[in-house]
PDB file of C-alpha atoms in Angstrom:
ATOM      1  CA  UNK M   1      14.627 -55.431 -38.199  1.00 34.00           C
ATOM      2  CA  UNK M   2      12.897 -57.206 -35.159  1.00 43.00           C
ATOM      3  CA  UNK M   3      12.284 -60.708 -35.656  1.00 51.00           C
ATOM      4  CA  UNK M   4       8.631 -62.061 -33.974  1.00 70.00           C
ATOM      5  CA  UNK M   5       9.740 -65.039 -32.579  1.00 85.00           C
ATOM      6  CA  UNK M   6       7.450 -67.700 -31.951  1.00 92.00           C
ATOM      7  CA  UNK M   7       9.818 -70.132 -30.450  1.00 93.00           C
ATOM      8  CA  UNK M   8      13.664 -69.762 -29.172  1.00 92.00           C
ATOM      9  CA  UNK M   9      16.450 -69.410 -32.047  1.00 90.00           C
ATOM     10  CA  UNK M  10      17.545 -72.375 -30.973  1.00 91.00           C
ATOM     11  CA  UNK M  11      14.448 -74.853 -31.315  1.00 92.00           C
ATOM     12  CA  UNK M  12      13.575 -76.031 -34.469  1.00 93.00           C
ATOM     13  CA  UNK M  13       9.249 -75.544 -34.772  1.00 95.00           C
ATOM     14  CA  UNK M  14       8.684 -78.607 -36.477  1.00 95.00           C
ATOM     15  CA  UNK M  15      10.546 -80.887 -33.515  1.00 94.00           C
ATOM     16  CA  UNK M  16       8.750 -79.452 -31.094  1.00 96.00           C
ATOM     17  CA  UNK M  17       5.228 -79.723 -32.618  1.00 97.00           C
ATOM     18  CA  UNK M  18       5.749 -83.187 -32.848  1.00 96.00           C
ATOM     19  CA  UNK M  19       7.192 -83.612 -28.944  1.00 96.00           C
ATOM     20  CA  UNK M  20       3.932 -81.587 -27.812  1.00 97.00           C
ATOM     21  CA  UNK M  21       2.096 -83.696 -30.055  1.00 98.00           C
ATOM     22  CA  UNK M  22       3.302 -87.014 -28.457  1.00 97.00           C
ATOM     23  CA  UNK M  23       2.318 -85.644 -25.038  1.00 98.00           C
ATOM     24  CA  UNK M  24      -0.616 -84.422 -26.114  1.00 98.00           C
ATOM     25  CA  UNK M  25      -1.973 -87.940 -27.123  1.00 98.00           C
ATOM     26  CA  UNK M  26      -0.484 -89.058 -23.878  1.00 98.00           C
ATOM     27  CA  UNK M  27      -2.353 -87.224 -21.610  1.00 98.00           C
ATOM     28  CA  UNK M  28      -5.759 -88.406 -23.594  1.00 98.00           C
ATOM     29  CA  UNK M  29      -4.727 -91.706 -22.825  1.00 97.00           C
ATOM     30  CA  UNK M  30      -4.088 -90.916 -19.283  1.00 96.00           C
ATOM     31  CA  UNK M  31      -7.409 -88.738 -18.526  1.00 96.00           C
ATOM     32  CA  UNK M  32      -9.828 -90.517 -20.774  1.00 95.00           C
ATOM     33  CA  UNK M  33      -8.398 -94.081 -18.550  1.00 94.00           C
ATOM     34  CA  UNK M  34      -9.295 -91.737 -15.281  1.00 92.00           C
ATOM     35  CA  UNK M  35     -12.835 -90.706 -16.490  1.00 92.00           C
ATOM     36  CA  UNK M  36     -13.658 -94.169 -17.182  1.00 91.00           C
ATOM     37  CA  UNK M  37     -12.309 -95.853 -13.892  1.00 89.00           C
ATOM     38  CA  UNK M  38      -9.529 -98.024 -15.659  1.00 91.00           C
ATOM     39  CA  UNK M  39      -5.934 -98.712 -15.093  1.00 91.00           C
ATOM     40  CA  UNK M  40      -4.406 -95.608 -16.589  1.00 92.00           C
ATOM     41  CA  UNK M  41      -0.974 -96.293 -19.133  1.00 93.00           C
ATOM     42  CA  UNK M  42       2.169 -95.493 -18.379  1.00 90.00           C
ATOM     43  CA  UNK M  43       2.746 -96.669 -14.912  1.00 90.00           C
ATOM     44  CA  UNK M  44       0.278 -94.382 -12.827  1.00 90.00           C
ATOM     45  CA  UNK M  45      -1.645 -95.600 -10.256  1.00 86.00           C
ATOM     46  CA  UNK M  46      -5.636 -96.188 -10.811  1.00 84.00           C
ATOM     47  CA  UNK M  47      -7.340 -93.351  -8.453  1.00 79.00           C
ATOM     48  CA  UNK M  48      -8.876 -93.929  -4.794  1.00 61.00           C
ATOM     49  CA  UNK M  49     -11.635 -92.777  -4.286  1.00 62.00           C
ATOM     50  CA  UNK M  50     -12.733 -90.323  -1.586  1.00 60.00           C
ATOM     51  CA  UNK M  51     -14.302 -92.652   0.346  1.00 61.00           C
ATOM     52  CA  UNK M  52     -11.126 -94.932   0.103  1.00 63.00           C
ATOM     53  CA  UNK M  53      -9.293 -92.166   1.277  1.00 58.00           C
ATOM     54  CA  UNK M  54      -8.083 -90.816  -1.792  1.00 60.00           C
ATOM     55  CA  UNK M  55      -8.486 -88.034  -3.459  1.00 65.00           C
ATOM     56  CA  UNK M  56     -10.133 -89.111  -5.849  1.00 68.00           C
ATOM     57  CA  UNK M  57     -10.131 -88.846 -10.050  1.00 72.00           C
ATOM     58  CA  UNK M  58      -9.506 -85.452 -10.452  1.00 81.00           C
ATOM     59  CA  UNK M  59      -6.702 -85.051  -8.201  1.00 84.00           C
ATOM     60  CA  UNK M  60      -4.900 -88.428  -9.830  1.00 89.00           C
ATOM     61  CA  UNK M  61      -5.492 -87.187 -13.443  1.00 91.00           C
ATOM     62  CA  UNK M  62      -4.081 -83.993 -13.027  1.00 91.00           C
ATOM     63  CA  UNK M  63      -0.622 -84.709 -11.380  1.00 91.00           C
ATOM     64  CA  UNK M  64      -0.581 -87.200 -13.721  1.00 94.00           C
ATOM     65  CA  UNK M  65      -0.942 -85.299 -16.355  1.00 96.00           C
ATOM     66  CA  UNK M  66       1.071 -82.422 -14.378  1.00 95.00           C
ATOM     67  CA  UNK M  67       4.173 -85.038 -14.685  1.00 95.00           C
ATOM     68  CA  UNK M  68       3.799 -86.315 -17.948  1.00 96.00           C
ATOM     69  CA  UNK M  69       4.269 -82.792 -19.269  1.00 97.00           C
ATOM     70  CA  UNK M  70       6.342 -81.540 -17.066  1.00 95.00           C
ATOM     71  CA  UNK M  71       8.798 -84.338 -17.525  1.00 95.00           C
ATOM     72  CA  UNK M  72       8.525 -84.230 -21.177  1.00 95.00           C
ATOM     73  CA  UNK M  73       9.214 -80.694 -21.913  1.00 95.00           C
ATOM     74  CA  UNK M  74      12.395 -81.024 -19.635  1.00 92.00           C
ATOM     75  CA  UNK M  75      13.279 -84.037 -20.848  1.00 91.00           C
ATOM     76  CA  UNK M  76      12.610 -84.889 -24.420  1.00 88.00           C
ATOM     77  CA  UNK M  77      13.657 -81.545 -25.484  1.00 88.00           C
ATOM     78  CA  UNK M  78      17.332 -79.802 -25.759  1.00 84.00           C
ATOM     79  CA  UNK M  79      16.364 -76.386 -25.088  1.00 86.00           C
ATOM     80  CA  UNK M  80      16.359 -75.523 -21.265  1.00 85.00           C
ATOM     81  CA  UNK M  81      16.335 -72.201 -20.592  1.00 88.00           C
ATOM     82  CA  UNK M  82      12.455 -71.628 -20.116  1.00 91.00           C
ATOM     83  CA  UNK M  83      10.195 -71.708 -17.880  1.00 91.00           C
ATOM     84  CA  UNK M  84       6.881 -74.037 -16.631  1.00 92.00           C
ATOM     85  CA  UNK M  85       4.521 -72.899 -14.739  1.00 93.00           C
ATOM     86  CA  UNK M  86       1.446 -75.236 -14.305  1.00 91.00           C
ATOM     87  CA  UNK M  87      -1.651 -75.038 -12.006  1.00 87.00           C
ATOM     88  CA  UNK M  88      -0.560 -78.058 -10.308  1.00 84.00           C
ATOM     89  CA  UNK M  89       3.029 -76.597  -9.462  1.00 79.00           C
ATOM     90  CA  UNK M  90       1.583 -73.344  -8.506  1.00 77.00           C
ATOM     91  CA  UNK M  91      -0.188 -74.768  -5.759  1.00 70.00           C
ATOM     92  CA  UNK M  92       3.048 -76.716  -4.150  1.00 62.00           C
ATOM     93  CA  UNK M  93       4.120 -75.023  -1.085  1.00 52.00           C
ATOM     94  CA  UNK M  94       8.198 -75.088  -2.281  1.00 53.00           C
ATOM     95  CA  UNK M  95       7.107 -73.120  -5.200  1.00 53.00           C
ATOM     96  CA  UNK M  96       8.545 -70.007  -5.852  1.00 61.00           C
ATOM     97  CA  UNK M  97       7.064 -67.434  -7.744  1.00 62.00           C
ATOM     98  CA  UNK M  98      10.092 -64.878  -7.817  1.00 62.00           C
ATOM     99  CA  UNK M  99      12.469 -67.733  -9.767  1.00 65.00           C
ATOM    100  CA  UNK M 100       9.887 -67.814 -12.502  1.00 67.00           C
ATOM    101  CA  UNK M 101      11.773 -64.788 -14.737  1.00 75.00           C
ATOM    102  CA  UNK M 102      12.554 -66.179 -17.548  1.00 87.00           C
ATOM    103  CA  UNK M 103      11.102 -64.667 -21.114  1.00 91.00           C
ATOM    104  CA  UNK M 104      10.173 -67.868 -22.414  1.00 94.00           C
ATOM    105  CA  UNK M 105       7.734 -69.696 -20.312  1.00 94.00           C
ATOM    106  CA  UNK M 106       5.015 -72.908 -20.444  1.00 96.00           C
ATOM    107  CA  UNK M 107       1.992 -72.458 -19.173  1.00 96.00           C
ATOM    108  CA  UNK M 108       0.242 -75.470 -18.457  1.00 97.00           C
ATOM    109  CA  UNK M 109      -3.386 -76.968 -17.176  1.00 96.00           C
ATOM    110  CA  UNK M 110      -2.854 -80.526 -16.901  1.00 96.00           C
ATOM    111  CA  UNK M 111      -6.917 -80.853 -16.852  1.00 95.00           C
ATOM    112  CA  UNK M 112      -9.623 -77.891 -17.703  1.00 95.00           C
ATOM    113  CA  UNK M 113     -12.774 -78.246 -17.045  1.00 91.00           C
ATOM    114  CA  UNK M 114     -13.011 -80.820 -13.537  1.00 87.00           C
ATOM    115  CA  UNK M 115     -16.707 -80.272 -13.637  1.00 85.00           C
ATOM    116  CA  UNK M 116     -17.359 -81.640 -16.389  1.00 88.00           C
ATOM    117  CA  UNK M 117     -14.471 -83.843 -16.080  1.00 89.00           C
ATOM    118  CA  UNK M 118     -16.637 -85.397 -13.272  1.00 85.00           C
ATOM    119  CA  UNK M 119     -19.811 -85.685 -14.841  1.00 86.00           C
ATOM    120  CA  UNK M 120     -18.789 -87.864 -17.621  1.00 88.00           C
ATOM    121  CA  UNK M 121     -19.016 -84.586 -20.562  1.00 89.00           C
ATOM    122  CA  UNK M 122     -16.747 -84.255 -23.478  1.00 92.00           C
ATOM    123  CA  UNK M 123     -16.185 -80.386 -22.553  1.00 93.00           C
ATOM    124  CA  UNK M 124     -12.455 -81.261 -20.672  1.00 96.00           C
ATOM    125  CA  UNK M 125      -9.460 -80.002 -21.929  1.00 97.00           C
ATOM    126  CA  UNK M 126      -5.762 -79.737 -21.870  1.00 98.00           C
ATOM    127  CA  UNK M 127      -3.756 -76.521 -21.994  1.00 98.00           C
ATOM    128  CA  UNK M 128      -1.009 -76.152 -23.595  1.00 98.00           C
ATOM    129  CA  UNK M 129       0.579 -72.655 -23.501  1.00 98.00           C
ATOM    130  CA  UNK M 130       4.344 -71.045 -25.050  1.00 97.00           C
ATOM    131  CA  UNK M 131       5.117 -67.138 -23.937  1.00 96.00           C
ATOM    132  CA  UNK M 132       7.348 -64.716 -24.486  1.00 95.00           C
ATOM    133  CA  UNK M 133       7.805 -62.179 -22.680  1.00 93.00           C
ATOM    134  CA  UNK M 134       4.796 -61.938 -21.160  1.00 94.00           C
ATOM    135  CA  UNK M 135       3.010 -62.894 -24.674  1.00 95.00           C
ATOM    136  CA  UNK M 136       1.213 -65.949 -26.052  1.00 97.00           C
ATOM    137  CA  UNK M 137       2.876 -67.642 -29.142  1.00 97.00           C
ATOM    138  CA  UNK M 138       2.188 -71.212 -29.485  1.00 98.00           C
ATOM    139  CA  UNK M 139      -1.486 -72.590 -28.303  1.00 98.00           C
ATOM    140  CA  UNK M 140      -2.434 -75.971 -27.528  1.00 98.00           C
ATOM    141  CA  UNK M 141      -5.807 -77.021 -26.697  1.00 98.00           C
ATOM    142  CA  UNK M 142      -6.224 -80.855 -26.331  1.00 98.00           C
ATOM    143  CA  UNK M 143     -10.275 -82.315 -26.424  1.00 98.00           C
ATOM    144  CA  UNK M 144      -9.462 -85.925 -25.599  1.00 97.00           C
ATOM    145  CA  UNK M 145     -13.280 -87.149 -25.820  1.00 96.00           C
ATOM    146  CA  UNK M 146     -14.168 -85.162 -29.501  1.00 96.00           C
ATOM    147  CA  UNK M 147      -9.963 -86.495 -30.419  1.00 97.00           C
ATOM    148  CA  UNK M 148      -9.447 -82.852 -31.510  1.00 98.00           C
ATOM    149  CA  UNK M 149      -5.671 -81.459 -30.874  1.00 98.00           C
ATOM    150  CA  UNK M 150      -6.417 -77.907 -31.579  1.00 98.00           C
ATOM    151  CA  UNK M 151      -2.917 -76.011 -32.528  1.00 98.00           C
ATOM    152  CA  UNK M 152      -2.475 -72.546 -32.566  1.00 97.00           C
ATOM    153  CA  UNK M 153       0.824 -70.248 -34.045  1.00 97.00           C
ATOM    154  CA  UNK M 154       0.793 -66.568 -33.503  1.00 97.00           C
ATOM    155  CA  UNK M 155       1.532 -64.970 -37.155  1.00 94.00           C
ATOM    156  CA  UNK M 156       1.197 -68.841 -38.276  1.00 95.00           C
ATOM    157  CA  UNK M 157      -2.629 -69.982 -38.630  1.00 96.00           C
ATOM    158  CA  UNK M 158      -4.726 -72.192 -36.263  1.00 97.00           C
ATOM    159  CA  UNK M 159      -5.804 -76.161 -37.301  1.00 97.00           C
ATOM    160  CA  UNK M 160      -6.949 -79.204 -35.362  1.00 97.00           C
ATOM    161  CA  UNK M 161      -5.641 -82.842 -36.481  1.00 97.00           C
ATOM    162  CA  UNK M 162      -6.902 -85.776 -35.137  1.00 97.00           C
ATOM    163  CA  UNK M 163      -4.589 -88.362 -33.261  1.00 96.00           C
ATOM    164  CA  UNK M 164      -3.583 -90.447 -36.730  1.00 95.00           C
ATOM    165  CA  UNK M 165      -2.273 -86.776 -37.850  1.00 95.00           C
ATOM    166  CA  UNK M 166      -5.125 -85.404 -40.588  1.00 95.00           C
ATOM    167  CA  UNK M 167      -5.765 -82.045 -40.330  1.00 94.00           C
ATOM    168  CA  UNK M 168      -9.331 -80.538 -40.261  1.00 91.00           C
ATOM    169  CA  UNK M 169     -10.265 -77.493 -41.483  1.00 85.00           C
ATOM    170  CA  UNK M 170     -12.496 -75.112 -39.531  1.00 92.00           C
ATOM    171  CA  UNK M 171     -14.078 -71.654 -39.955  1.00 94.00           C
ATOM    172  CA  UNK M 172     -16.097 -68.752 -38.180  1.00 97.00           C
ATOM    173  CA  UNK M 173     -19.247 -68.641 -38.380  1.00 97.00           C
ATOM    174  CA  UNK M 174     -20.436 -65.519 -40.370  1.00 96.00           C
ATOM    175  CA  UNK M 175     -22.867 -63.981 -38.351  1.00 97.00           C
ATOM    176  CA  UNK M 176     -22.408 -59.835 -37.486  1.00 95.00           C
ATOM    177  CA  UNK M 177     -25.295 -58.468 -36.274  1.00 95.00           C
ATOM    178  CA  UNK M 178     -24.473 -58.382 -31.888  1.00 95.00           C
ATOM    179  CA  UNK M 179     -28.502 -59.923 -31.674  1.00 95.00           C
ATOM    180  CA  UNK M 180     -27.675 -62.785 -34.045  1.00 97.00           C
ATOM    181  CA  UNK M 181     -24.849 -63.832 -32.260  1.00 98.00           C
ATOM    182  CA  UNK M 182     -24.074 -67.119 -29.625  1.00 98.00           C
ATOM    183  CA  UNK M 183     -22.581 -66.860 -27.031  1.00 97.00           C
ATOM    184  CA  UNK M 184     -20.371 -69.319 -25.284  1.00 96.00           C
ATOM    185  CA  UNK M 185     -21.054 -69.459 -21.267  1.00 90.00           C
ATOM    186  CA  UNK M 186     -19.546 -71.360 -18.132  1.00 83.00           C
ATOM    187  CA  UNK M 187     -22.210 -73.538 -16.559  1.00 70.00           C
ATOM    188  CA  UNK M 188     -21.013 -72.896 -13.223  1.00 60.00           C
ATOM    189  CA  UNK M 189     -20.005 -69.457 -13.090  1.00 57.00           C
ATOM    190  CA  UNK M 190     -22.657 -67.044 -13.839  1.00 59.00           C
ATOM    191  CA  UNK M 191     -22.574 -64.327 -11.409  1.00 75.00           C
ATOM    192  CA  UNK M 192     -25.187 -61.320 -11.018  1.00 86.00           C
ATOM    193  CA  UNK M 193     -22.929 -58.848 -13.041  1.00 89.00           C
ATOM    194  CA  UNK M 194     -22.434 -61.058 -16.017  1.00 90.00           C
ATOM    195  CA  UNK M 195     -26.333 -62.160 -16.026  1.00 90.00           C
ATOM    196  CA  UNK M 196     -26.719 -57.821 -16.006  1.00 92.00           C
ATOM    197  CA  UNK M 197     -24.358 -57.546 -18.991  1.00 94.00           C
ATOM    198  CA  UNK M 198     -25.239 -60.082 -20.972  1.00 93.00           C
ATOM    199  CA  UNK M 199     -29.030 -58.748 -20.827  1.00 92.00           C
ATOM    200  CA  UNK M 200     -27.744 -55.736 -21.964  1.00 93.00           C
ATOM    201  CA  UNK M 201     -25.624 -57.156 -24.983  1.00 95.00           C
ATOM    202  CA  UNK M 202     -28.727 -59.296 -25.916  1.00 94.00           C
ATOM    203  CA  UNK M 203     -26.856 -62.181 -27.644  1.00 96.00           C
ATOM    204  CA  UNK M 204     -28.767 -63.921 -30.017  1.00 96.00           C
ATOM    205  CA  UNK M 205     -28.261 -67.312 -28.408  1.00 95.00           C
ATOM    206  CA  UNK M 206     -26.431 -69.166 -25.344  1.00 95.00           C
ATOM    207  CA  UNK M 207     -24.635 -72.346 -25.029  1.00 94.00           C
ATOM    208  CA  UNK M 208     -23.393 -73.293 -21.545  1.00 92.00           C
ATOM    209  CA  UNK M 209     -19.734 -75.300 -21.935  1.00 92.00           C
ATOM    210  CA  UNK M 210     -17.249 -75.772 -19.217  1.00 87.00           C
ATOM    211  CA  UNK M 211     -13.655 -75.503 -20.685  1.00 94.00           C
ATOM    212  CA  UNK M 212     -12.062 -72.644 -21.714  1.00 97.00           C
ATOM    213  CA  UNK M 213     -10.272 -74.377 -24.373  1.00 98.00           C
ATOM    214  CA  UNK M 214     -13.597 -76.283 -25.268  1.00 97.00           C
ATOM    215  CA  UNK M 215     -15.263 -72.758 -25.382  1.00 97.00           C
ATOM    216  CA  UNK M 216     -12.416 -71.244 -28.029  1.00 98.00           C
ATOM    217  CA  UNK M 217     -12.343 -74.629 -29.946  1.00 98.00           C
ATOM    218  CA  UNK M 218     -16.623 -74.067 -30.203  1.00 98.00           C
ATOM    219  CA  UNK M 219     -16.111 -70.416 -31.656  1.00 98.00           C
ATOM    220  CA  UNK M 220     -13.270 -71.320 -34.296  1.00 98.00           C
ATOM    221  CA  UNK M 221     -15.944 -74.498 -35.587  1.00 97.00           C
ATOM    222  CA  UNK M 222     -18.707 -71.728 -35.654  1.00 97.00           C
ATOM    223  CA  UNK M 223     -20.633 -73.327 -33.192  1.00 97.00           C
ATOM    224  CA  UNK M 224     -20.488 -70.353 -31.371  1.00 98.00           C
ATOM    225  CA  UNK M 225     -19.107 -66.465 -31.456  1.00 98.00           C
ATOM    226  CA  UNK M 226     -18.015 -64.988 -28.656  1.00 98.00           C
ATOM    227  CA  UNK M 227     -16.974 -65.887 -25.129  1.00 98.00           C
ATOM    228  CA  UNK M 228     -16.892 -63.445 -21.962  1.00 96.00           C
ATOM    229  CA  UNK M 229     -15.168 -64.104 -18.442  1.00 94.00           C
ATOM    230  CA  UNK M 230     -15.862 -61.655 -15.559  1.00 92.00           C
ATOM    231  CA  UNK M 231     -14.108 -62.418 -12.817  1.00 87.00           C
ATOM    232  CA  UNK M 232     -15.314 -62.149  -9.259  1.00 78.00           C
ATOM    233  CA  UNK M 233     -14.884 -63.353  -5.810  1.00 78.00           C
ATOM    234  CA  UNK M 234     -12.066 -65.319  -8.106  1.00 82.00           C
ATOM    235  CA  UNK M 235     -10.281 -64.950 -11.165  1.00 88.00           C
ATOM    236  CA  UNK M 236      -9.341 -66.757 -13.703  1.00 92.00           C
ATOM    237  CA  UNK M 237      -5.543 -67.930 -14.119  1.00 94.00           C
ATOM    238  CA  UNK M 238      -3.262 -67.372 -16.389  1.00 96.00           C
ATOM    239  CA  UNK M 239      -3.598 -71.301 -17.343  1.00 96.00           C
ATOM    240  CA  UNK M 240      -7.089 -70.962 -17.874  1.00 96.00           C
ATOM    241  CA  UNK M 241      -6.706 -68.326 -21.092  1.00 98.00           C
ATOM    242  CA  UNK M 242      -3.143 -68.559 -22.923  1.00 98.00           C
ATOM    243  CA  UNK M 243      -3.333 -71.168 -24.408  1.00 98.00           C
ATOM    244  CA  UNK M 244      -7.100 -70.914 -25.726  1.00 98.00           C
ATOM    245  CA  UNK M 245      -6.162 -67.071 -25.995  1.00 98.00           C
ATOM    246  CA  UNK M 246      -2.315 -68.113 -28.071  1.00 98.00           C
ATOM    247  CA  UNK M 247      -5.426 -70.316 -30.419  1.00 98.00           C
ATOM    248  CA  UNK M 248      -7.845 -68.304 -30.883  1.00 98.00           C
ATOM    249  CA  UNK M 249      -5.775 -64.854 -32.164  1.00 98.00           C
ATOM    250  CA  UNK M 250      -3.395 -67.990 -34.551  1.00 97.00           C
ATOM    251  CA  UNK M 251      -6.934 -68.371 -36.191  1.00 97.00           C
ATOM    252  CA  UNK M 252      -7.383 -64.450 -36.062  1.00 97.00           C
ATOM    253  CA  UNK M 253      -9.899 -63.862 -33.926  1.00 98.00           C
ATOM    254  CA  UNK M 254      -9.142 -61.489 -31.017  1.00 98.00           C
ATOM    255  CA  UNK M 255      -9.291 -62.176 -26.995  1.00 98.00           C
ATOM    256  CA  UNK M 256      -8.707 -58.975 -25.197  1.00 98.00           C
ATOM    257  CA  UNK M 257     -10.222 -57.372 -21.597  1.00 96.00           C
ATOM    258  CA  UNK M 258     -13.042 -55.422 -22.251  1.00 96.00           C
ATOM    259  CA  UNK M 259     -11.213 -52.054 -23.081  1.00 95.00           C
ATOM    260  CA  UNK M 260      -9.261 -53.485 -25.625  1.00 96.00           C
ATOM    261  CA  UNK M 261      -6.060 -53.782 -24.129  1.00 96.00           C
ATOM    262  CA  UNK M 262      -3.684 -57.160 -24.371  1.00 96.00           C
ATOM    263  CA  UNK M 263      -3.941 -59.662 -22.037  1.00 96.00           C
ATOM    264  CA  UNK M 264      -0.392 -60.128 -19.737  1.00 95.00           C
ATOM    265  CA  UNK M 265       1.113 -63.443 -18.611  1.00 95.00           C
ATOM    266  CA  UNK M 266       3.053 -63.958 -15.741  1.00 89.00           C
ATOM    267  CA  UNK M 267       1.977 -60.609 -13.647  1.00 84.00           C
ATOM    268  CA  UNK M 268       0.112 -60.365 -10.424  1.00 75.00           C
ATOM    269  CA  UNK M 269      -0.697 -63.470  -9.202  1.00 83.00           C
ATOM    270  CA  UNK M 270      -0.927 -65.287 -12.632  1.00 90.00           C
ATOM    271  CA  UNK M 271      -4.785 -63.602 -12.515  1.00 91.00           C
ATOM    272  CA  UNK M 272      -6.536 -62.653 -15.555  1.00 93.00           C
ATOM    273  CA  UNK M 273      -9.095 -60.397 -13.811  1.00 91.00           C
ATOM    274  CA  UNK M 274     -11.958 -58.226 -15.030  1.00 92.00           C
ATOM    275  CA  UNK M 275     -14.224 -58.134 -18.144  1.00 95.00           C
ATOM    276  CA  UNK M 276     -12.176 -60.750 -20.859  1.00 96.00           C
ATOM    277  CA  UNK M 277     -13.437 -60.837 -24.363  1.00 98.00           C
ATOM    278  CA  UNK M 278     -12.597 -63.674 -26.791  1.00 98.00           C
ATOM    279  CA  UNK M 279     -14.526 -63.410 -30.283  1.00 98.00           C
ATOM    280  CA  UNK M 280     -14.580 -64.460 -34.341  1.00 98.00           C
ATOM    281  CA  UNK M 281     -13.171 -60.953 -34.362  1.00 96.00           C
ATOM    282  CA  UNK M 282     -15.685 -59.434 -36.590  1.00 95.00           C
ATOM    283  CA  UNK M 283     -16.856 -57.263 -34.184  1.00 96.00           C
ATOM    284  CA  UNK M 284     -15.600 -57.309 -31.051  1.00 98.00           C
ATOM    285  CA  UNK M 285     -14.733 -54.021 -31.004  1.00 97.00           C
ATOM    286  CA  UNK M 286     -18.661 -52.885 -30.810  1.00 97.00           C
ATOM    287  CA  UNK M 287     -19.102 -55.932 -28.077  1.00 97.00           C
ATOM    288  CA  UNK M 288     -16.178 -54.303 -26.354  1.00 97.00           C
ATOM    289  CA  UNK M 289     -17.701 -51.043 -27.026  1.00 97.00           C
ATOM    290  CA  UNK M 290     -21.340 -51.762 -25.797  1.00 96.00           C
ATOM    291  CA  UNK M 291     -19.553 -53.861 -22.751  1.00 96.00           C
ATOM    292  CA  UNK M 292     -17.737 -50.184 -21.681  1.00 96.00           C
ATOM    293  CA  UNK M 293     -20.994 -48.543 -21.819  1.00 96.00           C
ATOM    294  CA  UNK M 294     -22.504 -51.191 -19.285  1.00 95.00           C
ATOM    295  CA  UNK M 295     -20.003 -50.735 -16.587  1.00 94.00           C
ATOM    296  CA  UNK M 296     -19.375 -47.063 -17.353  1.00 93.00           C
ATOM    297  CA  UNK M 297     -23.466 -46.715 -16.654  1.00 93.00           C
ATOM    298  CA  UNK M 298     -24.154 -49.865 -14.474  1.00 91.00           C
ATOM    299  CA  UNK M 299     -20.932 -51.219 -12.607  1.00 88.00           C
ATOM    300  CA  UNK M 300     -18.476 -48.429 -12.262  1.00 85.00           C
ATOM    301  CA  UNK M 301     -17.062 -49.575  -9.201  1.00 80.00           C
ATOM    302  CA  UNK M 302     -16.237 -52.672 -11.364  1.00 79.00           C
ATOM    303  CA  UNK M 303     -13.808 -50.552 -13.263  1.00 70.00           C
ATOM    304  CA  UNK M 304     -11.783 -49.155 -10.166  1.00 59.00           C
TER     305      UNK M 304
END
């Protein structure tokens, strides 16, 4: 019989749920020190800004937070043979995508959500992400500001604890009828397509959140039901959804493209393009369904 691992034989789950927890914490202490302008802990520098000829919060808090988790998960654990691939690292000019091969890999964003980052919101995250083979198993979605650490086990269950360690619970919401439900929306990405499509699905309501991990964490409180991303001139990375993605199916909802098929990690150019659907689950299958129909009628050139 196959056995669905979640984590290397040789790591023990409960040591390394408390390592990612202790970075976890970290990097609040580190970003929430950035967005308020103050000496950050553990030795790294307080940002320039632009003008000073920096570059500025943003860039500080995320290689900060790009080290701090880098260094821990090579360095505070005994397993080696995995993986890390971060949105900071991605972007270095000595890295190299073709040494990435291993099955187990960490998927990382050090800060999602710079917008609102910038303009002071509590809708900033950190991603957390653990795949195999190409697969999301272990979630992490960090909300410094709201001191939520969201924690998500495929075949496990889903919680949030707060940073003295109490666990919260959390449920959908129970609406079903496609008119009654909320949807959760970028603020800053809301090309003509999507405007098309959602018209057509005619949620019930629409709350406009930054994060990806912020927008998950609002659907598994209830606040909210179902999340789309259509990509365009850009897509979104593979940081972006698996580790909200790795949450949100722990808690069993679902977070598929359009068609139904499985999102894939570490393929083409770490992009997670097209029509992506993350819901409750209670019936994303007739979202998905009515979603097909739009393209299929409206934007078939969008499914080519």
């Amino acid at each position: 019989m196959t056995i669905d691992l979640v984590v290397p034989e040789e790591v023990e789950l409960t040591t390394l749920l408390d390592e990612l927890r202790k970075l976890s914490w970290a990097s609040a202490d580190v970003l929430m020190a950035y967005a308020r302008g103050e000496e950050p802990p553990y030795g790294f520098q307080k940002s320039l800004t632009v003008e000073e000829g920096g570059d500025g919060p943003v860039s500080a808090a995320d290689m900060a937070v790009n080290e701090l988790l880098i260094s821990g998960l090579k360095n505070n654990l005994s397993f080696k043979d995995w993986d890390i691939l971060s949105e900071e690292t991605s972007k270095e000019e000595t890295f190299q995508r073709d040494k990435h091969k291993k099955d187990w890999c960490w998927i990382l964003d050090p800060l999602d959500g710079t917008k609102d980052f910038l303009q002071g919101s509590e809708n900033y995250a950190v991603h957390i992400a653990l795949i195999y083979k190409q697969k999301p198993k272990i979630g992490i979605v960090l909300i410094p500001e709201k001191n939520e650490l969201w924690i998500g086990i495929i075949g496990t269950g889903a919680w949030f604890e707060n940073r003295d360690g109490i666990k919260n619970h959390f449920s959908f919401s129970e609406r079903l009828d496609i008119t009654k439900l909320v949807l959760v929306s970028s603020k800053n990405h809301q090309q003509s397509i999507l405007k098309n499509l959602l018209s057509t699905l005619c949620f019930g309501e629409t709350k406009k959140i930054g994060s990806v991990g912020c927008k998950v964490a609002s659907i598994l409180r209830g606040e909210a039901d179902v999340y789309i991303s259509l990509s365009g001139k850009t897509s979104p990375k593979d940081w972006d959804m698996a580790a909200p993605h790795a949450l949100i199916e722990a808690a069993g909802g679902i977070f598929t493209h359009a068609d139904g098929t499985n999102l894939i990690y570490k393929d083409t150019n770490y992009s997670q393009s097209g029509c992506l659907i993350a819901s409750h689950g209670k019936c994303h299958q007739k979202i998905c369904q009515k979603a097909m129909e739009f393209f299929s009628l409206e934007e078939p050139e969008y499914l080519v």
